């Protein structure tokens, strides 16, 4: 449970503004879509955009309005069943794998659902002081919606990028990455370090319980691996040589149609990729993206290095990039692509795979109730990522933020930072 | 190959009218849909409605315009790949199972595609005499489009009927079926009979080659089995007793979630079904529909009877229902449900499962070229159905028409007529 | 139901001899096996040899001894569950797909089971007159055992032939096939013909109900297609050209690792095959074997012909090969390979695929009780084969015998005879 | 790489004795088997016993004899292909999932293979000094064989325990577990601790690189959870309540036929289990075994505790059980079941699931060559287990030994020890 907030009245006011900002941002993000784009689920990990719009609304309806607003009328009694994701405690759910079979409710109806719930939320928030528990639930609601906005970006990229017509999502200009310099190494000394969140701001349950971790001396790279560097790995037989791969990674390679990051396609003799701005030649100086953990790990082994643990990453970040740089690229910029920045790039642009399994911290305790399912129950078979991406809102990111995905997934905005023993 | 047509000029004029009629009917059929309904493919046998709209258009583009119109420009060079179905000879195809992942082209673009091809077709037909070969291809194009209009009805019913909100497709009034009388039997004598199409009208290659078949004496029922009669089968343990079932049918039963015709759901103690007019109590006097061949066959065995062969059906129909009755219910009525009629009901309302495997007639020869793939290559593991349904246009139906589907399928407009040895 | 037998006493005596002969033959057939060979099930269609030994014994135990011998003690109360195959009416069964997981009972125990049941059978048969019903059940028991002996040969060939060490099953000398002459055609006139079994001898329920069938004039080839002829088909791109294939056949080809009959492997530039005598170069003059129906059908289309229907086959056989030739190769010869014979080869050597779906004859009626499951419930999605193979005992074969398998199967002893319209 | 050994001559002599002991033990372990038991693979994780016998022999042949003995002749040129497991660098392999389809070589041939390789090994070892590299390879060979002997026990238990006849593997008497006392807690203080192997003895690469780990204060239980305690969890709805389960664990539960540890079956109202001594009533005081990590983790959560990390386990063991107790139950006792012992039971009886993911230690480096595949490539999606079982030879076990399995597996000899924060 996060630190209690004392001045509940003022929170409420700030919160209303943030609530509006976050909710409106989703509408802006879906503006470039055609109605048809909202409906499909080309693979199980992708959810239909209209499902995201509705599910994030369901969260406020079921966890805030239903328990707190007397006589609240559900917008539609069938929606809780349709738009619950995995909260077992919150009741039955429509099968995840079949989200893409539902043509109704329509996008228009989903947008009406959003407005209905927003109206009730604003009315509710305006006339009421929040206690800590409610503040926590509402905060989670906002965090949750922002996480789904990022997932939406992964998903719409997948939907459009797997269509042979390769329609662009947005038409903003694409930045060119200049020449990259050789990697330099940032050192961290052998010592005990403090890990985990402290302070007043929000954090998730999985970051809580400040505790000590002992680290041996190590270095991390001062930048991410580029497309050009990754192509060298490919051209030197990276996908054909089992030595670089974990056993399950090697099996995974065997099943892939393309031996390359997701969205890379070789046309004639040129490597192209699908980006949210459309299908175009690969910028070789840009950080490589859409690699699975297996690929990141294999690349690191090929390069004679390794990936950092989540603890190494966190301490290196705290020591070498004291604050989030002003030019760090987050969702707030509404730029839909990584962009060169000053500094070492720990924050923004791309999530960075770590070698750490996603496990509980020593003092971890899942919150009670349905929200206890938020993080803890996924603590097996997943890998931690750090630092946020151009799809993450700046307010969500911290050095302690622990993102997690299965090691075979490529569709997220993921990148590679190397580490080594000093 | 059908009988050659002599007056090519006059054909052309009739054909243009039929072309317009058929093409416009599809637009009318999709009018009740929301944009979202056009996109999805909830099971492999269902195609997205916009795919049907585009695929039937592709047929005219690739088989008529491209080979016959000098300098014809494709509407979009990516469409032939997207909208070919199974014509191997006509080039590569987008995987059938992934039709529901394509959000683009949009419905609007598909409709523009339809208009573009229609304009070129009209221009082409207006200024040209048709030889027999071209007449044949264009006729197939129209037949093909009408078959897909019927498939579209199966598919939209599946899409809406598997949505837990059960939205209605149309809001026309539903007819009530009056009391049914006990079955009476129509007899046919042991003899040799002529099977197969003859005469000037169009028919498919699989109906050709008039030939003799010897039939032993038999009877067929004078009407279809009703929902009420089928419910008796269910209530007497029809789905729990292996004796009534073919071995593969029994396996199929084991895998079904609902032991009932498709769209039947028991709510509290009442049997309901989804119809194109919405979710409502079952009319017990109406003919049972959405049964697989396995169910039709099991029902017949339970009733101490059997299904007719396709030859028995054809001869019984020819002897007892000399012409298609005026009140027979076809797509032309745009009524989306079976309706009581005079006569024995051989034509219209519901397709009738026969016990015959779909096999070539003795003199069968597939046409050359890509259209040779139309019928012949499906002649294994399928069952013949006869008589047409409320989704079939009247102009398509004949006593010799051979429809065919796999024995496990329920989503078509199928019904049961019993037969027995005299 | 077969013709009743009047002199029950004498039947009994003959039957005892046949019973001994048949049972002993199985022991002789398994003599070349190692204990290990009895246990495995490398694919669902293959059963472990010890399962065949036990299952054929179970048949006599459960259908003869249990209902007829007072106080009969089961050899082991767990065996009926383990060795029932698909007789739903005869109780629960061990899953077919998991027969190859059972190491116990051991081969030794299974052989003891055989002896135990044989002793009781002999004792039972010696002291008793058989009524018609019992005679029928016992006859089915013998027929059943002989069918499983043939299946055992398919299975042991599969087991040894899919082992990379290619151990031989037997070491008898292999016959050389001399040069083959071009096909000549045997004609049959257009007429009505009698189909189905008549007379006193045994036949299965699926052959019963003598009835008329009308045939158009046709020719059938005077011999089977050879390995050399089939290789021509392969070398002319037979497996690469969809035109020759049924749609489901073409899908099946896409999934096959080897584009060839089962057991064919190209080593360096020579085509080899596994035979029961070991791995050796293909004899190009021998009839091609281990082809699926899809391959037989595709070959026929490539050759500008077709396969005969089961009715055409039966009438051509009756007209052109009046009796089973003395040199026809059946299981009785215990030669484990086809061998050249005089005549047209309708009987023995290899089963011949027909184009007919396996369906009931017009007057078909399944027997009551568990034995009613013997034939009738498989009458969907299978193809009829005629004439027997070197694995069929001569006493089983008749021109009316209807064997049936799914169209994708290659592991049986199947061959190709062409037909055409006269 | 382990510590270099100086006196190569003396090693060699000891090694020969250990080699004989280990190799002979396998022959003793398979003595109770019938030939049939050696052949099958009822699930992918189980290998046929004869495969284990051959694979452990292949290891010596391919890694010792082939590179070191001039003119060494392979016993059979086909065996390396058949008996390689997962060493990609050592060449092509027979598919793992199809090991149970191979009836040849026979058990007799495999035993001859063992003798052949043993004879050559003894001859080779007798006449030669070993350098460090060879000593390492041979040591790995012995360790490897012993690991497979334990796996063999898991596998034969699976093979016999999934046979409905439940044949016993051995007939030794079963020990009775006396009443258990309530759990007491062993405390460890917050501090930095040394983790990883040091000293002269053998260890695996994954234990190397002694390094510091910081631990917060914690307690571990002084004994394992019993069958009776686990049954309480079951009876209080443990398998029906998602709250106790990781999300992937809950999915796993949904797919299980039995909601219980492997080998538990409820007959009438009594809980029975299959043990290597046969099918019998569960001893409620015995430690629960054959639980997956998911079950261990769910049990711990239900009990208000958690599992220890591998580091906590290792330090608690080092502090509280200074030496391996004399009565600890290992494979050497050839007792095929856990048995009560003095002390806290860290060593022997059952492997103990930890909450740690199997990951590399900070200084981990895989050895070069094919043996580099031994441990490192499995470092994803697996869980660490500690302490050894009654199937582990005593010489293999150390407090630093890291065993690892996927979290869903039940077929190993696994148990549950609880931990909690002090």
PDB file of C-alpha atoms in Angstrom, chain D residues 82-299:
ATOM      1  CA  UNK D  82      19.771 -41.833 -31.679  1.00  0.00           C
ATOM      2  CA  UNK D  83      21.237 -41.101 -28.279  1.00  0.00           C
ATOM      3  CA  UNK D  84      22.316 -37.484 -28.311  1.00  0.00           C
ATOM      4  CA  UNK D  85      19.867 -35.542 -26.160  1.00  0.00           C
ATOM      5  CA  UNK D  86      20.157 -31.794 -26.628  1.00  0.00           C
ATOM      6  CA  UNK D  87      23.820 -31.127 -27.387  1.00  0.00           C
ATOM      7  CA  UNK D  88      23.438 -29.121 -30.566  1.00  0.00           C
ATOM      8  CA  UNK D  89      27.190 -28.845 -30.911  1.00  0.00           C
ATOM      9  CA  UNK D  90      27.465 -32.653 -30.849  1.00  0.00           C
ATOM     10  CA  UNK D  91      25.437 -33.059 -34.038  1.00  0.00           C
ATOM     11  CA  UNK D  92      21.934 -33.998 -35.216  1.00  0.00           C
ATOM     12  CA  UNK D  93      19.525 -35.702 -32.831  1.00  0.00           C
ATOM     13  CA  UNK D  94      16.508 -37.977 -33.006  1.00  0.00           C
ATOM     14  CA  UNK D  95      13.469 -35.896 -31.962  1.00  0.00           C
ATOM     15  CA  UNK D  96      13.006 -35.964 -28.212  1.00  0.00           C
ATOM     16  CA  UNK D  97       9.260 -36.453 -28.460  1.00  0.00           C
ATOM     17  CA  UNK D  98       9.742 -39.628 -30.499  1.00  0.00           C
ATOM     18  CA  UNK D  99      12.124 -41.528 -28.266  1.00  0.00           C
ATOM     19  CA  UNK D 100       9.314 -43.840 -27.311  1.00  0.00           C
ATOM     20  CA  UNK D 101       8.744 -44.968 -30.887  1.00  0.00           C
ATOM     21  CA  UNK D 102      12.056 -46.776 -31.215  1.00  0.00           C
ATOM     22  CA  UNK D 103      11.923 -50.486 -30.474  1.00  0.00           C
ATOM     23  CA  UNK D 104      15.463 -51.030 -31.717  1.00  0.00           C
ATOM     24  CA  UNK D 105      18.151 -51.222 -30.589  1.00  0.00           C
ATOM     25  CA  UNK D 106      16.782 -53.746 -28.136  1.00  0.00           C
ATOM     26  CA  UNK D 107      17.547 -53.686 -24.437  1.00  0.00           C
ATOM     27  CA  UNK D 108      20.003 -56.502 -25.031  1.00  0.00           C
ATOM     28  CA  UNK D 109      21.798 -54.474 -27.688  1.00  0.00           C
ATOM     29  CA  UNK D 110      21.863 -51.426 -25.446  1.00  0.00           C
ATOM     30  CA  UNK D 111      23.412 -53.469 -22.665  1.00  0.00           C
ATOM     31  CA  UNK D 112      26.021 -54.747 -25.115  1.00  0.00           C
ATOM     32  CA  UNK D 113      26.670 -51.120 -26.068  1.00  0.00           C
ATOM     33  CA  UNK D 114      27.196 -50.297 -22.400  1.00  0.00           C
ATOM     34  CA  UNK D 115      29.673 -53.134 -21.957  1.00  0.00           C
ATOM     35  CA  UNK D 116      31.546 -52.229 -25.130  1.00  0.00           C
ATOM     36  CA  UNK D 117      31.998 -48.616 -24.069  1.00  0.00           C
ATOM     37  CA  UNK D 118      32.840 -49.589 -20.501  1.00  0.00           C
ATOM     38  CA  UNK D 119      35.518 -51.975 -21.695  1.00  0.00           C
ATOM     39  CA  UNK D 120      37.058 -49.276 -23.835  1.00  0.00           C
ATOM     40  CA  UNK D 121      36.796 -46.757 -21.024  1.00  0.00           C
ATOM     41  CA  UNK D 122      38.524 -49.053 -18.552  1.00  0.00           C
ATOM     42  CA  UNK D 123      41.269 -49.820 -21.042  1.00  0.00           C
ATOM     43  CA  UNK D 124      41.651 -46.132 -21.789  1.00  0.00           C
ATOM     44  CA  UNK D 125      41.715 -45.076 -18.146  1.00  0.00           C
ATOM     45  CA  UNK D 126      44.124 -47.792 -17.105  1.00  0.00           C
ATOM     46  CA  UNK D 127      46.891 -46.786 -19.451  1.00  0.00           C
ATOM     47  CA  UNK D 128      46.850 -43.068 -19.221  1.00  0.00           C
ATOM     48  CA  UNK D 129      47.350 -39.974 -17.069  1.00  0.00           C
ATOM     49  CA  UNK D 130      44.592 -37.508 -17.152  1.00  0.00           C
ATOM     50  CA  UNK D 131      45.099 -33.838 -17.635  1.00  0.00           C
ATOM     51  CA  UNK D 132      42.680 -31.407 -16.073  1.00  0.00           C
ATOM     52  CA  UNK D 133      40.515 -31.019 -19.087  1.00  0.00           C
ATOM     53  CA  UNK D 134      39.997 -34.733 -19.539  1.00  0.00           C
ATOM     54  CA  UNK D 135      39.464 -35.181 -15.802  1.00  0.00           C
ATOM     55  CA  UNK D 136      36.739 -32.586 -16.022  1.00  0.00           C
ATOM     56  CA  UNK D 137      34.999 -34.246 -18.951  1.00  0.00           C
ATOM     57  CA  UNK D 138      35.098 -37.654 -17.282  1.00  0.00           C
ATOM     58  CA  UNK D 139      33.843 -36.235 -14.017  1.00  0.00           C
ATOM     59  CA  UNK D 140      30.967 -34.616 -15.881  1.00  0.00           C
ATOM     60  CA  UNK D 141      30.312 -38.003 -17.480  1.00  0.00           C
ATOM     61  CA  UNK D 142      29.855 -39.586 -14.058  1.00  0.00           C
ATOM     62  CA  UNK D 143      27.777 -36.752 -12.706  1.00  0.00           C
ATOM     63  CA  UNK D 144      25.682 -36.898 -15.833  1.00  0.00           C
ATOM     64  CA  UNK D 145      25.065 -40.613 -15.506  1.00  0.00           C
ATOM     65  CA  UNK D 146      23.999 -40.207 -11.900  1.00  0.00           C
ATOM     66  CA  UNK D 147      21.604 -37.428 -12.806  1.00  0.00           C
ATOM     67  CA  UNK D 148      20.067 -39.703 -15.411  1.00  0.00           C
ATOM     68  CA  UNK D 149      19.748 -42.493 -12.872  1.00  0.00           C
ATOM     69  CA  UNK D 150      17.616 -40.181 -10.784  1.00  0.00           C
ATOM     70  CA  UNK D 151      15.622 -39.132 -13.843  1.00  0.00           C
ATOM     71  CA  UNK D 152      15.173 -42.808 -14.629  1.00  0.00           C
ATOM     72  CA  UNK D 153      13.491 -43.244 -11.249  1.00  0.00           C
ATOM     73  CA  UNK D 154      11.104 -40.378 -11.967  1.00  0.00           C
ATOM     74  CA  UNK D 155      10.394 -41.942 -15.338  1.00  0.00           C
ATOM     75  CA  UNK D 156       9.827 -45.534 -14.293  1.00  0.00           C
ATOM     76  CA  UNK D 157       7.541 -44.286 -11.540  1.00  0.00           C
ATOM     77  CA  UNK D 158       5.590 -42.357 -14.170  1.00  0.00           C
ATOM     78  CA  UNK D 159       5.454 -45.342 -16.523  1.00  0.00           C
ATOM     79  CA  UNK D 160       4.256 -47.804 -13.902  1.00  0.00           C
ATOM     80  CA  UNK D 161       2.206 -45.315 -11.940  1.00  0.00           C
ATOM     81  CA  UNK D 162       0.135 -44.321 -14.983  1.00  0.00           C
ATOM     82  CA  UNK D 163      -0.641 -47.897 -15.867  1.00  0.00           C
ATOM     83  CA  UNK D 164      -4.091 -48.786 -14.526  1.00  0.00           C
ATOM     84  CA  UNK D 165      -2.672 -52.078 -13.224  1.00  0.00           C
ATOM     85  CA  UNK D 166      -0.293 -50.127 -10.926  1.00  0.00           C
ATOM     86  CA  UNK D 167       2.573 -52.629 -10.899  1.00  0.00           C
ATOM     87  CA  UNK D 168       5.100 -52.077  -8.098  1.00  0.00           C
ATOM     88  CA  UNK D 169       8.701 -51.263  -8.989  1.00  0.00           C
ATOM     89  CA  UNK D 170      10.178 -52.790  -5.876  1.00  0.00           C
ATOM     90  CA  UNK D 171       8.861 -54.852  -3.008  1.00  0.00           C
ATOM     91  CA  UNK D 172      10.908 -53.543  -0.104  1.00  0.00           C
ATOM     92  CA  UNK D 173       9.047 -52.849   3.076  1.00  0.00           C
ATOM     93  CA  UNK D 174       7.578 -49.411   3.535  1.00  0.00           C
ATOM     94  CA  UNK D 175       8.492 -47.321   6.540  1.00  0.00           C
ATOM     95  CA  UNK D 176       5.788 -45.745   8.675  1.00  0.00           C
ATOM     96  CA  UNK D 177       6.136 -42.080   9.545  1.00  0.00           C
ATOM     97  CA  UNK D 178       5.379 -41.277  13.174  1.00  0.00           C
ATOM     98  CA  UNK D 179       3.418 -38.284  14.386  1.00  0.00           C
ATOM     99  CA  UNK D 180       4.809 -34.945  13.334  1.00  0.00           C
ATOM    100  CA  UNK D 181       5.210 -32.004  15.670  1.00  0.00           C
ATOM    101  CA  UNK D 182       4.168 -28.475  14.787  1.00  0.00           C
ATOM    102  CA  UNK D 183       6.642 -26.574  12.683  1.00  0.00           C
ATOM    103  CA  UNK D 184       9.373 -24.687  14.498  1.00  0.00           C
ATOM    104  CA  UNK D 185      11.288 -21.936  12.818  1.00  0.00           C
ATOM    105  CA  UNK D 186      15.002 -21.681  12.182  1.00  0.00           C
ATOM    106  CA  UNK D 187      16.145 -18.056  12.100  1.00  0.00           C
ATOM    107  CA  UNK D 188      18.813 -16.373   9.991  1.00  0.00           C
ATOM    108  CA  UNK D 189      19.958 -12.810  10.640  1.00  0.00           C
ATOM    109  CA  UNK D 190      19.997  -9.950   8.177  1.00  0.00           C
ATOM    110  CA  UNK D 191      23.497  -9.807   6.724  1.00  0.00           C
ATOM    111  CA  UNK D 192      25.699 -10.275   3.674  1.00  0.00           C
ATOM    112  CA  UNK D 193      26.515 -13.927   3.009  1.00  0.00           C
ATOM    113  CA  UNK D 194      28.814 -15.835   0.724  1.00  0.00           C
ATOM    114  CA  UNK D 195      27.060 -17.833  -1.967  1.00  0.00           C
ATOM    115  CA  UNK D 196      28.530 -20.336  -4.381  1.00  0.00           C
ATOM    116  CA  UNK D 197      30.982 -23.165  -4.346  1.00  0.00           C
ATOM    117  CA  UNK D 198      34.515 -23.014  -3.070  1.00  0.00           C
ATOM    118  CA  UNK D 199      37.082 -25.652  -2.268  1.00  0.00           C
ATOM    119  CA  UNK D 200      38.601 -28.539  -4.140  1.00  0.00           C
ATOM    120  CA  UNK D 201      35.709 -30.865  -4.786  1.00  0.00           C
ATOM    121  CA  UNK D 202      33.746 -31.072  -7.975  1.00  0.00           C
ATOM    122  CA  UNK D 203      30.923 -28.694  -8.690  1.00  0.00           C
ATOM    123  CA  UNK D 204      28.981 -27.625 -11.749  1.00  0.00           C
ATOM    124  CA  UNK D 205      29.658 -24.429 -13.635  1.00  0.00           C
ATOM    125  CA  UNK D 206      26.395 -22.944 -12.365  1.00  0.00           C
ATOM    126  CA  UNK D 207      27.628 -23.031  -8.745  1.00  0.00           C
ATOM    127  CA  UNK D 208      30.862 -21.226  -9.459  1.00  0.00           C
ATOM    128  CA  UNK D 209      31.913 -17.696  -8.776  1.00  0.00           C
ATOM    129  CA  UNK D 210      31.712 -17.240  -5.048  1.00  0.00           C
ATOM    130  CA  UNK D 211      29.968 -13.971  -4.399  1.00  0.00           C
ATOM    131  CA  UNK D 212      28.130 -12.017  -1.765  1.00  0.00           C
ATOM    132  CA  UNK D 213      24.383 -11.818  -1.395  1.00  0.00           C
ATOM    133  CA  UNK D 214      22.527  -9.617   1.046  1.00  0.00           C
ATOM    134  CA  UNK D 215      19.695 -11.295   2.935  1.00  0.00           C
ATOM    135  CA  UNK D 216      17.078  -9.682   5.114  1.00  0.00           C
ATOM    136  CA  UNK D 217      16.272 -11.562   8.307  1.00  0.00           C
ATOM    137  CA  UNK D 218      14.098 -14.631   7.747  1.00  0.00           C
ATOM    138  CA  UNK D 219      12.979 -17.974   9.175  1.00  0.00           C
ATOM    139  CA  UNK D 220      12.665 -21.357   7.539  1.00  0.00           C
ATOM    140  CA  UNK D 221      10.651 -24.276   8.788  1.00  0.00           C
ATOM    141  CA  UNK D 222      12.447 -27.081  10.600  1.00  0.00           C
ATOM    142  CA  UNK D 223      10.803 -29.771   8.478  1.00  0.00           C
ATOM    143  CA  UNK D 224       8.880 -30.365   5.253  1.00  0.00           C
ATOM    144  CA  UNK D 225       5.116 -30.121   4.847  1.00  0.00           C
ATOM    145  CA  UNK D 226       3.350 -33.474   5.273  1.00  0.00           C
ATOM    146  CA  UNK D 227       0.729 -35.208   3.184  1.00  0.00           C
ATOM    147  CA  UNK D 228      -1.739 -34.550   5.968  1.00  0.00           C
ATOM    148  CA  UNK D 229      -1.022 -30.831   5.997  1.00  0.00           C
ATOM    149  CA  UNK D 230      -1.302 -30.700   2.232  1.00  0.00           C
ATOM    150  CA  UNK D 231      -4.626 -32.527   2.381  1.00  0.00           C
ATOM    151  CA  UNK D 232      -5.903 -29.779   4.720  1.00  0.00           C
ATOM    152  CA  UNK D 233      -5.059 -27.278   2.008  1.00  0.00           C
ATOM    153  CA  UNK D 234      -6.983 -29.374  -0.500  1.00  0.00           C
ATOM    154  CA  UNK D 235      -9.949 -29.822   1.804  1.00  0.00           C
ATOM    155  CA  UNK D 236     -10.156 -26.132   2.536  1.00  0.00           C
ATOM    156  CA  UNK D 237     -10.604 -25.484  -1.193  1.00  0.00           C
ATOM    157  CA  UNK D 238      -7.007 -24.879  -2.120  1.00  0.00           C
ATOM    158  CA  UNK D 239      -7.480 -25.940  -5.731  1.00  0.00           C
ATOM    159  CA  UNK D 240     -10.731 -24.005  -6.118  1.00  0.00           C
ATOM    160  CA  UNK D 241      -9.592 -20.598  -4.916  1.00  0.00           C
ATOM    161  CA  UNK D 242      -7.570 -18.504  -7.370  1.00  0.00           C
ATOM    162  CA  UNK D 243      -6.239 -16.276  -4.593  1.00  0.00           C
ATOM    163  CA  UNK D 244      -3.547 -18.757  -3.654  1.00  0.00           C
ATOM    164  CA  UNK D 245      -2.220 -19.198  -7.143  1.00  0.00           C
ATOM    165  CA  UNK D 246       0.044 -17.461  -9.558  1.00  0.00           C
ATOM    166  CA  UNK D 247      -1.853 -16.676 -12.716  1.00  0.00           C
ATOM    167  CA  UNK D 248      -0.024 -19.325 -14.762  1.00  0.00           C
ATOM    168  CA  UNK D 249      -0.448 -21.737 -11.885  1.00  0.00           C
ATOM    169  CA  UNK D 250      -4.187 -21.160 -11.921  1.00  0.00           C
ATOM    170  CA  UNK D 251      -4.291 -21.883 -15.655  1.00  0.00           C
ATOM    171  CA  UNK D 252      -2.278 -25.018 -15.013  1.00  0.00           C
ATOM    172  CA  UNK D 253      -4.766 -26.129 -12.340  1.00  0.00           C
ATOM    173  CA  UNK D 254      -7.591 -25.654 -14.819  1.00  0.00           C
ATOM    174  CA  UNK D 255      -6.012 -28.170 -17.164  1.00  0.00           C
ATOM    175  CA  UNK D 256      -5.263 -30.861 -14.576  1.00  0.00           C
ATOM    176  CA  UNK D 257      -7.523 -33.893 -14.383  1.00  0.00           C
ATOM    177  CA  UNK D 258      -6.669 -34.546 -10.736  1.00  0.00           C
ATOM    178  CA  UNK D 259      -6.577 -31.583  -8.380  1.00  0.00           C
ATOM    179  CA  UNK D 260      -3.950 -33.198  -6.184  1.00  0.00           C
ATOM    180  CA  UNK D 261      -0.263 -34.112  -6.188  1.00  0.00           C
ATOM    181  CA  UNK D 262       0.684 -36.550  -8.941  1.00  0.00           C
ATOM    182  CA  UNK D 263      -0.116 -40.196  -8.099  1.00  0.00           C
ATOM    183  CA  UNK D 264      -2.862 -39.298  -5.623  1.00  0.00           C
ATOM    184  CA  UNK D 265      -6.203 -40.933  -6.433  1.00  0.00           C
ATOM    185  CA  UNK D 266      -9.314 -40.954  -4.302  1.00  0.00           C
ATOM    186  CA  UNK D 267     -10.899 -44.387  -4.191  1.00  0.00           C
ATOM    187  CA  UNK D 268     -14.277 -44.400  -2.573  1.00  0.00           C
ATOM    188  CA  UNK D 269     -13.573 -42.017   0.270  1.00  0.00           C
ATOM    189  CA  UNK D 270      -9.944 -42.884   0.856  1.00  0.00           C
ATOM    190  CA  UNK D 271      -6.939 -41.103  -0.585  1.00  0.00           C
ATOM    191  CA  UNK D 272      -4.495 -43.546  -2.155  1.00  0.00           C
ATOM    192  CA  UNK D 273      -1.243 -42.985  -3.971  1.00  0.00           C
ATOM    193  CA  UNK D 274       1.035 -44.878  -6.248  1.00  0.00           C
ATOM    194  CA  UNK D 275       4.499 -45.338  -4.787  1.00  0.00           C
ATOM    195  CA  UNK D 276       7.394 -47.310  -6.171  1.00  0.00           C
ATOM    196  CA  UNK D 277       6.263 -50.027  -3.738  1.00  0.00           C
ATOM    197  CA  UNK D 278       2.794 -50.085  -5.301  1.00  0.00           C
ATOM    198  CA  UNK D 279      -0.630 -48.531  -4.855  1.00  0.00           C
ATOM    199  CA  UNK D 280      -1.527 -47.961  -1.207  1.00  0.00           C
ATOM    200  CA  UNK D 281      -3.186 -45.627   1.310  1.00  0.00           C
ATOM    201  CA  UNK D 282      -1.411 -42.350   1.822  1.00  0.00           C
ATOM    202  CA  UNK D 283       0.803 -42.039   4.895  1.00  0.00           C
ATOM    203  CA  UNK D 284      -0.354 -38.695   6.231  1.00  0.00           C
ATOM    204  CA  UNK D 285       2.783 -38.026   8.262  1.00  0.00           C
ATOM    205  CA  UNK D 286       5.149 -38.434   5.380  1.00  0.00           C
ATOM    206  CA  UNK D 287       6.345 -35.305   3.540  1.00  0.00           C
ATOM    207  CA  UNK D 288       4.149 -34.453   0.570  1.00  0.00           C
ATOM    208  CA  UNK D 289       5.821 -35.187  -2.736  1.00  0.00           C
ATOM    209  CA  UNK D 290       5.145 -34.838  -6.483  1.00  0.00           C
ATOM    210  CA  UNK D 291       3.925 -31.286  -6.184  1.00  0.00           C
ATOM    211  CA  UNK D 292       4.710 -28.714  -8.852  1.00  0.00           C
ATOM    212  CA  UNK D 293       6.229 -25.363  -7.975  1.00  0.00           C
ATOM    213  CA  UNK D 294       2.777 -23.890  -8.560  1.00  0.00           C
ATOM    214  CA  UNK D 295       1.348 -26.149  -5.878  1.00  0.00           C
ATOM    215  CA  UNK D 296       4.210 -25.528  -3.456  1.00  0.00           C
ATOM    216  CA  UNK D 297       3.838 -21.793  -3.950  1.00  0.00           C
ATOM    217  CA  UNK D 298       0.040 -21.905  -3.545  1.00  0.00           C
ATOM    218  CA  UNK D 299       0.337 -24.021  -0.420  1.00  0.00           C
TER     219      UNK D 299
END
